[in-house]
XYZ file of C-alpha atoms in Angstrom:
637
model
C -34.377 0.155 -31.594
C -31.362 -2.206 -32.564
C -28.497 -0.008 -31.236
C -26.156 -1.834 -29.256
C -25.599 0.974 -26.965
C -27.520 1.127 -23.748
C -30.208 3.347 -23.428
C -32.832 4.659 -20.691
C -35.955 6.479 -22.017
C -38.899 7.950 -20.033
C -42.323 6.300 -21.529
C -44.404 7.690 -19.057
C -44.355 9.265 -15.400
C -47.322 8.612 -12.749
C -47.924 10.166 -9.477
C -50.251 8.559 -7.191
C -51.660 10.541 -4.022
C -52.464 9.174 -0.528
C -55.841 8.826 -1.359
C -55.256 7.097 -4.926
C -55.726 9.631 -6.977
C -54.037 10.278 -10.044
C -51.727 13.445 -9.417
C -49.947 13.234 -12.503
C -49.834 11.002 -16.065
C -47.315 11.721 -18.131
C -46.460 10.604 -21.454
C -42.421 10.915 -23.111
C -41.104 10.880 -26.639
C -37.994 10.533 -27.784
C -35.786 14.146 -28.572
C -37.135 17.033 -26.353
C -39.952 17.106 -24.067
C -40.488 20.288 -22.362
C -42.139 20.569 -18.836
C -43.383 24.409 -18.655
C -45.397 26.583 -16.322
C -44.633 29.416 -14.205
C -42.037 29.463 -11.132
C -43.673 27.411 -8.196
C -46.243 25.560 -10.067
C -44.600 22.093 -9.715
C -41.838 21.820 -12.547
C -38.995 20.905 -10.297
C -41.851 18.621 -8.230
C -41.821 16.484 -11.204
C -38.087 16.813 -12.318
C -37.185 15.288 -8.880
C -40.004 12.825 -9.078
C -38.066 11.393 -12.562
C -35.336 11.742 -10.539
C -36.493 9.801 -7.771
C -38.515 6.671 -9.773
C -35.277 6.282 -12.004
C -33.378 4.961 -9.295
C -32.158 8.619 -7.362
C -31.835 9.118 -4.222
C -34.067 12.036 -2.956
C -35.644 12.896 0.292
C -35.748 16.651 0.402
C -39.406 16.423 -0.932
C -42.168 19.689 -0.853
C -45.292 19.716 0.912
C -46.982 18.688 -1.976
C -44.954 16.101 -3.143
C -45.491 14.558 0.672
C -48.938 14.216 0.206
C -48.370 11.656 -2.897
C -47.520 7.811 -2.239
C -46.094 6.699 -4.704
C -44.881 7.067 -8.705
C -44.134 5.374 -11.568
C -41.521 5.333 -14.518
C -42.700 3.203 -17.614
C -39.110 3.337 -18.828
C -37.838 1.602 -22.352
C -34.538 -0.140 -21.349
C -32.655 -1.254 -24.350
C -35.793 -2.508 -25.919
C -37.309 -3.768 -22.901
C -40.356 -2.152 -21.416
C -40.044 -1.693 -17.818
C -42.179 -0.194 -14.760
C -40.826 1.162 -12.062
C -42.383 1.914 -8.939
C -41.118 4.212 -5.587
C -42.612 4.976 -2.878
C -42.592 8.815 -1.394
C -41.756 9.534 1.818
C -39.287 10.618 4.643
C -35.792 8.892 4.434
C -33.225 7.782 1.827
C -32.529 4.696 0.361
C -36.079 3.880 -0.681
C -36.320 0.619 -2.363
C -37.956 0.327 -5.804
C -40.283 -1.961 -7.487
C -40.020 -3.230 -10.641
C -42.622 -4.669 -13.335
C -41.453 -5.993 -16.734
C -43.563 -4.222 -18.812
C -46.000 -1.794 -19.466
C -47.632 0.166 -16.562
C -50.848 -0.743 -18.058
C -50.262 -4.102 -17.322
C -48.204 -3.486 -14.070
C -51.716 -2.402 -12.989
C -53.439 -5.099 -13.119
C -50.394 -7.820 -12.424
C -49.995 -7.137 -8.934
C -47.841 -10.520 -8.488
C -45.119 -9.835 -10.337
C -44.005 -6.860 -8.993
C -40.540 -7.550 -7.266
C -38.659 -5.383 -4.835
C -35.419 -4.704 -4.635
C -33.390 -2.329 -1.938
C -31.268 0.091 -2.458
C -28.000 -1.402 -1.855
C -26.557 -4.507 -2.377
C -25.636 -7.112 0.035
C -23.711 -10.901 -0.031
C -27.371 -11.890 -0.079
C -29.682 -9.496 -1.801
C -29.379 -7.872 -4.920
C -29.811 -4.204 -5.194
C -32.407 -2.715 -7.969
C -28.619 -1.079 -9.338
C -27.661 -4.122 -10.577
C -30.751 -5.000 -12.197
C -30.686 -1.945 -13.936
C -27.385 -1.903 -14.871
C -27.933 -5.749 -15.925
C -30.768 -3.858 -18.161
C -28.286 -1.490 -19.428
C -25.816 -3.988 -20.465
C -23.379 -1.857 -17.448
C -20.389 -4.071 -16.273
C -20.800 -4.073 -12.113
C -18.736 -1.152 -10.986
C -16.693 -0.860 -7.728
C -15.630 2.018 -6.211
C -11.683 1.498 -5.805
C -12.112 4.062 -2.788
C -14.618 2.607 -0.794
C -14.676 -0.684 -2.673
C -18.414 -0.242 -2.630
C -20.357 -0.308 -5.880
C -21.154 2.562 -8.333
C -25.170 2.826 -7.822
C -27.572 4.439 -10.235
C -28.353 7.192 -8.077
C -24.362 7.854 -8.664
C -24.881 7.914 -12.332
C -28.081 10.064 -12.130
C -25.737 12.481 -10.485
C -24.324 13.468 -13.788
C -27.707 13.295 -15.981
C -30.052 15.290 -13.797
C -28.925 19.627 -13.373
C -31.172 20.817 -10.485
C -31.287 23.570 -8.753
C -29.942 22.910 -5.518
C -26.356 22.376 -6.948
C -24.047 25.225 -7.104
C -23.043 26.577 -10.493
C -19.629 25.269 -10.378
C -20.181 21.978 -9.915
C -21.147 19.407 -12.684
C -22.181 16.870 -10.384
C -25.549 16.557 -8.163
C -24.543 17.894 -4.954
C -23.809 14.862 -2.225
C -22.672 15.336 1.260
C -20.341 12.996 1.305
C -18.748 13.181 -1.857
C -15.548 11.488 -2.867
C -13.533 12.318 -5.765
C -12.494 8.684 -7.053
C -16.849 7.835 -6.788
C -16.841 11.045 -9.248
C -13.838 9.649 -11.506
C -15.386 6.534 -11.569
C -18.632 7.696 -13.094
C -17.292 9.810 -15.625
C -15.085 7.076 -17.003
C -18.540 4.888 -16.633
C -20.458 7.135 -18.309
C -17.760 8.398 -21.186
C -17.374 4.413 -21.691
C -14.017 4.529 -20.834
C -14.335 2.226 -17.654
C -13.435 -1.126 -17.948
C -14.660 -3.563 -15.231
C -11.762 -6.411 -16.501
C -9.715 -3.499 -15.977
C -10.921 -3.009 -12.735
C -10.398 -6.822 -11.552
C -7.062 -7.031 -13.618
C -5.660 -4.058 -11.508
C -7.041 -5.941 -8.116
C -5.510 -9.060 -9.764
C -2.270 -7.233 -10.093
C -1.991 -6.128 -6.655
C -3.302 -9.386 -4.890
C -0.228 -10.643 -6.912
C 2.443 -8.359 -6.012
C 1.649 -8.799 -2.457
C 1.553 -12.356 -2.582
C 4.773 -12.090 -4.395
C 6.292 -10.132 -2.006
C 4.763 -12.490 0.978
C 6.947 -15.480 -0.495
C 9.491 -13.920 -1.629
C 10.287 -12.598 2.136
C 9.715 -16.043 3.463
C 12.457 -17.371 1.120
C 14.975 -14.776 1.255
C 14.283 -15.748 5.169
C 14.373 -19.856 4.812
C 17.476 -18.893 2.110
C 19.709 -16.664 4.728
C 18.901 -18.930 7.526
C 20.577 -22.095 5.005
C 23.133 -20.096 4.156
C 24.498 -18.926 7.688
C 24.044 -22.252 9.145
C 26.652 -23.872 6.352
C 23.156 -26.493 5.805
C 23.344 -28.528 2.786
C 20.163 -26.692 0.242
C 20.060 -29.506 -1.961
C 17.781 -32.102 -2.295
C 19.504 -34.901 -3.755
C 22.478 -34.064 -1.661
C 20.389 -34.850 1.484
C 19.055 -37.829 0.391
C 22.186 -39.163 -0.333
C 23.581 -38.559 3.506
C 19.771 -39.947 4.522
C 20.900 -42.910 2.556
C 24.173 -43.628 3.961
C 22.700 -42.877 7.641
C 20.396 -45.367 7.183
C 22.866 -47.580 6.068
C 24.970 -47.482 9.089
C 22.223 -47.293 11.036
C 20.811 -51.074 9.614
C 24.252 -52.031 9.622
C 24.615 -50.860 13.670
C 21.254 -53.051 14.175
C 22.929 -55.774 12.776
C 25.837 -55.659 14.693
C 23.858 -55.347 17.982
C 21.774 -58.186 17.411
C 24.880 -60.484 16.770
C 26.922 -59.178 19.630
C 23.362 -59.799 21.892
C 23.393 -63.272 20.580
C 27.248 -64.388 21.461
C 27.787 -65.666 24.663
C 28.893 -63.097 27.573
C 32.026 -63.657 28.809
C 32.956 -61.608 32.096
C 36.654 -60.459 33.394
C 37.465 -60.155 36.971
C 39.640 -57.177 36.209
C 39.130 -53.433 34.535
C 37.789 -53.513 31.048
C 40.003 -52.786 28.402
C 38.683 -50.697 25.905
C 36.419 -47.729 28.129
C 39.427 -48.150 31.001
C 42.334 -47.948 28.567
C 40.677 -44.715 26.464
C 40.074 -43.174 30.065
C 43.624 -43.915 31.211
C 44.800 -42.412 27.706
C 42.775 -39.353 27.753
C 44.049 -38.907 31.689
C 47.698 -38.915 30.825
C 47.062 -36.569 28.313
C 44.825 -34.238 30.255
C 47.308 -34.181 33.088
C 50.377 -34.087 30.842
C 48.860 -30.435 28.887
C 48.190 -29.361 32.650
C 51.966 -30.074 33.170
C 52.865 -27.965 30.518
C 50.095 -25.153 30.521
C 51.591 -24.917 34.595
C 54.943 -24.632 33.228
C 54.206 -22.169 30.647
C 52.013 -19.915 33.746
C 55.146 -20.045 35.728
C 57.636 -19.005 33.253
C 54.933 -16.299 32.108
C 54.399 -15.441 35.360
C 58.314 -14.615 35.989
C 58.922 -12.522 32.982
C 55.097 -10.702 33.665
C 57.545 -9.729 37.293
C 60.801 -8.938 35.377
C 58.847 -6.643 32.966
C 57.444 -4.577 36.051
C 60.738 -4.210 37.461
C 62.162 -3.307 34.132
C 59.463 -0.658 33.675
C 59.765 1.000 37.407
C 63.474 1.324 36.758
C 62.866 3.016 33.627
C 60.222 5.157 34.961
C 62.594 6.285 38.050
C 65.594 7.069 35.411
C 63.300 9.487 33.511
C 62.005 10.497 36.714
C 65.732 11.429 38.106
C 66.880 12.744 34.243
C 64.380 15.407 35.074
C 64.981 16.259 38.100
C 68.547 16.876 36.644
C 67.286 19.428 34.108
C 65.301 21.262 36.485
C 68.002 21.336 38.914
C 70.428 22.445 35.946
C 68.076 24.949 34.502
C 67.329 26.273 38.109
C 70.798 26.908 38.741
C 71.541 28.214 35.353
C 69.017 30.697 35.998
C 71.006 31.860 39.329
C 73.262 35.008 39.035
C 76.575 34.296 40.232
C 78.691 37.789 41.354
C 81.394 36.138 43.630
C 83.449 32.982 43.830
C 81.822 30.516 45.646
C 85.978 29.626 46.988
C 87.362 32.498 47.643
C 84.581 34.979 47.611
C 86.493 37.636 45.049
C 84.299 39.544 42.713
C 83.517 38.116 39.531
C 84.034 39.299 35.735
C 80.555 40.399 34.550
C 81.442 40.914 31.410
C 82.427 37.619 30.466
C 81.422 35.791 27.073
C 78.118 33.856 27.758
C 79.964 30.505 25.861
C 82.635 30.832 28.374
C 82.186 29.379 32.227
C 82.016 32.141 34.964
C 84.307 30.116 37.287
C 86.439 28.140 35.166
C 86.681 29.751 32.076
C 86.036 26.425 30.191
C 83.779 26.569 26.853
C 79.963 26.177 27.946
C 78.694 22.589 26.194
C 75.567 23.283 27.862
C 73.092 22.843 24.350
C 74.924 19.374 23.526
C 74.066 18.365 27.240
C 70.702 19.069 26.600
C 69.939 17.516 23.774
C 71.462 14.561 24.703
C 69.946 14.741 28.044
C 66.105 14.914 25.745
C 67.236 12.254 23.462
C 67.695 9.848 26.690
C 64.503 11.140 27.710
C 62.653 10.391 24.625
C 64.321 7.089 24.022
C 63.173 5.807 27.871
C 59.635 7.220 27.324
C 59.443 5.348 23.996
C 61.108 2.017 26.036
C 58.381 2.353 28.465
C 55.610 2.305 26.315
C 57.146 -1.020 23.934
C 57.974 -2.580 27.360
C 54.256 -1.731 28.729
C 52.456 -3.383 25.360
C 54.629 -6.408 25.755
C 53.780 -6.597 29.665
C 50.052 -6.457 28.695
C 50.221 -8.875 26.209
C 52.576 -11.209 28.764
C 49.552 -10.631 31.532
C 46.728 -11.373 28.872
C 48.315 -14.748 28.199
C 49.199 -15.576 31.922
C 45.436 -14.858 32.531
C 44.589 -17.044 29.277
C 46.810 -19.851 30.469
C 45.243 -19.101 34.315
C 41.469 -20.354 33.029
C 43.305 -23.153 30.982
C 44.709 -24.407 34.267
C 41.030 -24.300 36.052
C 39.738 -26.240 32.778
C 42.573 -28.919 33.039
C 42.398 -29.074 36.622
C 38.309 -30.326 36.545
C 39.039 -32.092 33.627
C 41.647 -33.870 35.611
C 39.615 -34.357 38.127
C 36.389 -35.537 36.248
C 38.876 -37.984 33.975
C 40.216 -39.699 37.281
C 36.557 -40.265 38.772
C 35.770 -42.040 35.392
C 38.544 -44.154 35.632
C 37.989 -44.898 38.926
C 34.495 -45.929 38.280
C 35.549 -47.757 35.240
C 37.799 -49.590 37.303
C 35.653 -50.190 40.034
C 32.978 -51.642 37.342
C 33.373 -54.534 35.877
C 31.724 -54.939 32.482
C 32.312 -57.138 29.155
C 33.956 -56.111 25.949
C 30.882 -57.472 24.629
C 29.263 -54.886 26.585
C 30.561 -52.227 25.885
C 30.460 -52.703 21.886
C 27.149 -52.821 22.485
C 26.345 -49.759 24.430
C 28.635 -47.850 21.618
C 26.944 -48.913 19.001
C 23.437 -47.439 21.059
C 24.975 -44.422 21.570
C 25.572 -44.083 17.825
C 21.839 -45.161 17.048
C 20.756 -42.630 19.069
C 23.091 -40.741 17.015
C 21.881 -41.901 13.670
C 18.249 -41.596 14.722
C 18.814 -37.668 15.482
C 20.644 -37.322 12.276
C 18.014 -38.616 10.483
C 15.411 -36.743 12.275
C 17.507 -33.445 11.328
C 17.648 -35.088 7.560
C 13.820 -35.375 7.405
C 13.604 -31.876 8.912
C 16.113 -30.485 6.264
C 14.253 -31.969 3.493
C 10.623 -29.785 4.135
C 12.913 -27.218 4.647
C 14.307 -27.549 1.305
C 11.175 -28.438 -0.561
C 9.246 -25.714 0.884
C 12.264 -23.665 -0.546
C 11.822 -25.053 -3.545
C 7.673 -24.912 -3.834
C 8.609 -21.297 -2.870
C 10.662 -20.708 -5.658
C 8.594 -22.570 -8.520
C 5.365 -19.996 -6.970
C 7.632 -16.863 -7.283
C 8.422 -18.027 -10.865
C 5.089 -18.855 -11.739
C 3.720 -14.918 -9.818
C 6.334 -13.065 -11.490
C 5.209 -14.409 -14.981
C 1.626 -13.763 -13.851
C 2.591 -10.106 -12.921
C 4.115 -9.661 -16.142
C 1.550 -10.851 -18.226
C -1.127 -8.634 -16.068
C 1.265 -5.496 -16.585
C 0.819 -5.881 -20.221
C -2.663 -6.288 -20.536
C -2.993 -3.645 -18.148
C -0.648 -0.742 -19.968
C -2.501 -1.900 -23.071
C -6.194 -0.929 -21.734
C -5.128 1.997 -19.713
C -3.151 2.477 -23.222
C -7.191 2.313 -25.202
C -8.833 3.478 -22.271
C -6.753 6.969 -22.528
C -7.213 7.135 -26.554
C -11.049 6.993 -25.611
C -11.194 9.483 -22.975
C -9.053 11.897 -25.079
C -11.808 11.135 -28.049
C -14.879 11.877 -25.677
C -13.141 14.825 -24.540
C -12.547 16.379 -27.651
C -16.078 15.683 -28.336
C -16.978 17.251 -25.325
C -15.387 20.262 -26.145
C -16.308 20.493 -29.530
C -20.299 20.995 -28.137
C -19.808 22.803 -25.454
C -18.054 25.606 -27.489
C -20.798 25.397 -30.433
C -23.161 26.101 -27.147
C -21.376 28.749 -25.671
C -20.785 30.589 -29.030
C -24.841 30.126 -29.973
C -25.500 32.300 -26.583
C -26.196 35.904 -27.063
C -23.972 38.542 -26.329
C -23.770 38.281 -22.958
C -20.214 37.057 -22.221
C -17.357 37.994 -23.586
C -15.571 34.608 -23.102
C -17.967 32.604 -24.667
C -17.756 34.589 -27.894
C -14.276 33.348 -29.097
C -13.659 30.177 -26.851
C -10.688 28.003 -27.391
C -10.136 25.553 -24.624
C -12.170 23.264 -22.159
C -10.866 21.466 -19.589
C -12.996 18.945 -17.324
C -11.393 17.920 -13.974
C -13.872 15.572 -12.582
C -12.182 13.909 -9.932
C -12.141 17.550 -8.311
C -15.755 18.402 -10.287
C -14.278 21.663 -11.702
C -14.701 23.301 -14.991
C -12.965 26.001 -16.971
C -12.788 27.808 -19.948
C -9.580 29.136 -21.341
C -8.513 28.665 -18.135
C -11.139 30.342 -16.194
C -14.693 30.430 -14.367
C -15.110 33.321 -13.173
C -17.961 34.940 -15.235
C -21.129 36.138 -13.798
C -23.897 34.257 -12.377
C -26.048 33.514 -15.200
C -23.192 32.845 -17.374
C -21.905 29.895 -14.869
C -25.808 28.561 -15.088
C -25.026 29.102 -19.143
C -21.654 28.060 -18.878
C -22.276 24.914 -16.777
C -25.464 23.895 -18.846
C -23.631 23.541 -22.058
C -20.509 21.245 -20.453
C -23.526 18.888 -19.111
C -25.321 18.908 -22.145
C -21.723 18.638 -24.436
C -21.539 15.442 -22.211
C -24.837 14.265 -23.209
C -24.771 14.864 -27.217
C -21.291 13.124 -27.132
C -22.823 10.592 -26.087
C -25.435 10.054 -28.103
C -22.777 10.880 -30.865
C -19.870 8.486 -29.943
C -20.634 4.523 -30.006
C -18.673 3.742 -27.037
C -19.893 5.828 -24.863
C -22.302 4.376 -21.758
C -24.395 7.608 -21.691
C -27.863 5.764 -21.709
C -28.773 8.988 -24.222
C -30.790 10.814 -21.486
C -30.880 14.147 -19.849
C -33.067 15.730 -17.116
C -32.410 20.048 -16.834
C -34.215 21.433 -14.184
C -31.935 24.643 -14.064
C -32.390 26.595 -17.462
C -33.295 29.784 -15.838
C -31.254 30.133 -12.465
C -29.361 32.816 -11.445
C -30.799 35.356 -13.333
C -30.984 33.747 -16.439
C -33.263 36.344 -19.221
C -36.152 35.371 -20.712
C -34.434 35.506 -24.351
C -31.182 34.657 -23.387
C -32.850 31.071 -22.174
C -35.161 30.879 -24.823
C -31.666 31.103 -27.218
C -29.988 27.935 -25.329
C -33.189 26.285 -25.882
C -33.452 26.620 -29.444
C -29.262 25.896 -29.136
C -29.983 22.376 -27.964
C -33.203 21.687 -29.797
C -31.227 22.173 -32.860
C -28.508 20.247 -31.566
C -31.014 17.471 -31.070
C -32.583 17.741 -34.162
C -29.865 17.235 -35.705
C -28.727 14.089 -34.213
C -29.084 10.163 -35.809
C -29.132 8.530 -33.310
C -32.573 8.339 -30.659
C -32.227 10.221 -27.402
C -34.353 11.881 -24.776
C -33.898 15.466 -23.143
C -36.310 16.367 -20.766
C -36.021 20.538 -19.301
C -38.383 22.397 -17.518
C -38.969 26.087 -18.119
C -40.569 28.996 -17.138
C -39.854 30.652 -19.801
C -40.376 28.459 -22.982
C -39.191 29.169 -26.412
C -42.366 30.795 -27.900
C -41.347 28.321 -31.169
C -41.180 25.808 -29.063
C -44.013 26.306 -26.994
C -47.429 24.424 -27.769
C -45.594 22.247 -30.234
C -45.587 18.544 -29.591
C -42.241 19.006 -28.376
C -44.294 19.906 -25.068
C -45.607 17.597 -22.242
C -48.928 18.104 -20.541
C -50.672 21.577 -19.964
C -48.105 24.542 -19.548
C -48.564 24.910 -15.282
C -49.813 27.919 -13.599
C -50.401 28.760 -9.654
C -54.060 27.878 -9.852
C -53.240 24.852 -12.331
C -50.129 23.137 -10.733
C -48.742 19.926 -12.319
C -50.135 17.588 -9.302
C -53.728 17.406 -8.917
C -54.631 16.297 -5.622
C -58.572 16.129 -6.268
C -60.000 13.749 -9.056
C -60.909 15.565 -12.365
């Protein structure tokens, strides 16, 4: 064997009883091996048993298959010869054993057996990865449960038992998920890619990263911005500069005036007295005025009221006028009101009743509205201006409560100043304190400013430096998903192309499978259909279903990229109804299949109902079974 490509093959099987006897002994070939005897003498016992010692996980185990302890699987590896070893028994995740070499020696070495569990922790290692290590198989994590892809996961897709429903392709699990059944297709079909897999967790530890800092300085940035603070760095070194400038220049200037002699004055200071006495005079001179303007305001505020409330009583009186006028209008006159004497009714309506004068009643009217209209409309301007008036009398109100304390507080400092008598010297010197205090905060803030601003700046040279790294991952990323599609879409084609040959070799039992055209594989959802369908009858699924697994298998033997480690366990030839002939004709399908393939492989089926030119060939393993010869032997021979 030189092949590159990983491959598992089946040596030998050995079942060892309770009492250490030999149950069953076993030896494999490469190409087909056929386990045969009738239905319930121990076929499926020792399908599930290969199962089980090549690394699946199986507890749903027969009477018979109780009373055994343990087996073993002399496998060939990739060119190394390994035993494996399992014990049976109640409960899952059984560990294995493992022996390099042959189970001959294994026998007789008991030292070097090792064991390994069934999963792996941060400080064991699980007999997966040694296998896989075996296999050449990149570790493989399960993006959903970021758990790793075990060989019982992979066995899923290499073993057809019984106990799995037609219409699924993989082993059944009870808690199944679809990505764990993605990820072992695109293990198996060689189209995973464990860089891949770390590129794509790469990627997305970057982007979040990325979008950590990039928050923080978009945060840092706005908070700069709205605060008017200088962002850069040289900039603020400069003013840290020149503060410390004044501020050694301040020192200075202190120790100097400390060291001249004091001189005192019997009267007020005059530097802190005279800038008290100046900011007084000016404190009380803007009270002056703001009282001034508060009294003047105040006056027109009272004019403005008055002017409004004789406005409001004119428009008030107008219409009392043109109620009284229309009320009167409305009133039917039929004598004089002087001298009582009848009246004209039929008089023109233009013309007065009493005085015959032409009626100007519509001009009155109108003129009577337009005054209205005009006093309404004075009213409002003059209300605006009176609110504005009593917004700036309040304004200049609090301004005369400011300037009042201020007044105050200015004429208690200049009556303590007065009161105190201190030097010139003095009070250069406290000054020039106050300012170092000053100076010392500034400088404080500078320091401050400048993590501020190199933080921003680290945070920007890390954004630059994850955006290139995000681009550069992209690429190499769209590139394998780029190969890693190209494969799948080759393996599938392959797929396809066996799995019709297959269906079209079967008898005529289906209709579908006569003419097929298309195949499609789903197995994230583990559904299969052909020309769009599945529907067929129940042995035809068991047919149907068959020749996708097996498909799977001779692509993989056929296509050099594929992970398929070349083997194939069928424990379900004859379900479902399956005739005699019509399984006999998908054996002979896949024998031929086989036989005509270059490159080694190993299919392993069990039958009732053998192919009678296969049967007693050396295609064969063991004695064909019966119900008084079953495949385990409890007693010694």
């Amino acid at each position: 064997m030189t092949q590159n490509r990983p491959y598992l093959f089946l040596n030998r099987l050995v079942v060892v009883t309770h009492t250490g006897v030999i149950a069953y002994d076993e030896t494999f070939h490469l190409g087909v091996n056929i386990i045969r005897g009738v239905n319930s003498s121990g076929k499926s016992t020792i399908a599930n048993f290969i199962f089980f010692a090549l690394g699946g996980n199986f507890e749903n185990w027969t009477t018979e298959a109780l009373k055994c302890r343990e087996v073993f699987a002399e496998v060939n590896i990739n060119g190394a010869v390994v035993t494996l070893r399992r014990y049976i028994g109640e409960g899952s995740n059984k560990p294995m054993n493992i022996f390099w070499g042959a189970y001959e020696a294994s026998r007789k070495n008991a030292i070097e057996w090792q064991t390994y569990p069934y999963r792996q922790t941060a400080q064991t290692t699980s007999y997966t990865n040694i296998l896989f290590k075996a296999l050449n198989f990149p570790e493989v994590k399960n993006t959903d449960t970021d758990s790793n892809i075990t060989m019982h996961q992979l066995l899923r897709l290499m073993y057809i038992d019984q106990d799995t429903p037609t219409q699924s392709l993989f082993r059944f699990e009870r808690f199944d998920l679809p990505l764990t059944r993605q990820t072992i297709a695109e293990v198996l079909l060689g189209v995973y890619d464990d860089t891949l897999y770390t590129q794509r967790l790469n990627l997305r530890t970057a982007q979040k990263l990325q979008e950590d800092k990039k928050r923080q300085y978009e945060h840092l940035n706005r908070l700069f911005s709205r605060s008017g603070t200088e962002t850069n760095l040289e900039a603020i070194q400069a003013q840290i500069e020149d503060t410390r400038q004044e501020y050694n220049s301040n020192e200075e200037k202190i120790v100097e005036l400390k060291a001249t002699q004091r001189v005192r004055t019997n009267t007020r200071t005059a530097t802190n007295s005279e800038v008290l006495q100046q900011a007084l005079s000016s404190t009380k001179s803007a009270l002056k005025t703001t009282q001034e303007q508060a009294d003047q305001l105040e006056f027109d505020v009272f004019d403005s009221r008055q002017f409004i409330k004789t406005l409001e009583k004119r428009v008030y009186d107008l219409n009392n006028s043109l109620l009284t006028r229309k009320t009167l209008g409305e009133l039917p006159l039929t004598h004089c009101p002087q001298c009582l004497s009848l009246l004209d009714a039929n008089h023109p309506e233009s013309i007065c009743l009493l005085c015959k004068q032409p009626l100007t009643e519509d001009a009155e009217k109108a003129n009577a509205k337009r005054l209205l209209v005009e006093m309404e409309l004075q009213i409002k301007e003059s209300e605006g201006l009176l609110e504005e008036k009593e917004k700036q009398l309040l304004d200049l109100r609090g301004q005369l409560v400011v300037l009042q304390q201020r007044v105050r507080l200015e004429q208690k400092q200049l009556d303590a100043a007065i009161s105190n008598v201190q030097s010139t010297r003095d009070d250069r010197i406290d000054a020039l304190l106050i300012r170092q205090g000053e100076l010392t905060r500034q400088l404080e803030y500078l320091a401050e400013q400048i993590k501020i601003v190199s933080v921003l700046k680290q945070l920007k040279s890390e954004l630059e430096e994850l955006a290139a790294t995000i681009k550069g991952l992209q690429l190499e990323i769209e590139d394998k998903e780029a190969r890693q599609r190209a494969n799948f879409d080759k393996a599938m084609r392959k797929i396809k192309e066996y799995t019709l040959q297959i269906l079209k070799a079967d008898l005529d039992r289906q209709e579908e499978f006569k003419n097929p055209r298309n195949l499609e594989i789903d197995f994230m959802k583990d559904v299969f259909t052909l020309d769009g369908g599945n529907n067929f009858s129940a042995s035809s699924k068991t047919y149907f279903k068959n020749a996708v697994l097996f498909a799977i298998f001779f692509a993989g033997v056929e296509l050099d990229y594929f992970r398929y480690p070349r083997f194939i366990l069928c424990d379900n030839m004859e379900d479902n109804g399956m005739e005699k002939i019509r399984t006999q004709n998908f054996q002979k399908a896949i024998t031929d299949i086989s036989n005509g393939l270059k490159n080694p492989h190993q299919i392993i089926f069990t039958t009732s109902m053998v192919n009678d030119d296969l049967n007693n060939t050396p295609l064969c393993i063991g004695r064909e079974y019966s119900s008084n010869d079953k495949s385990l032997r409890m007693k010694s021979q």
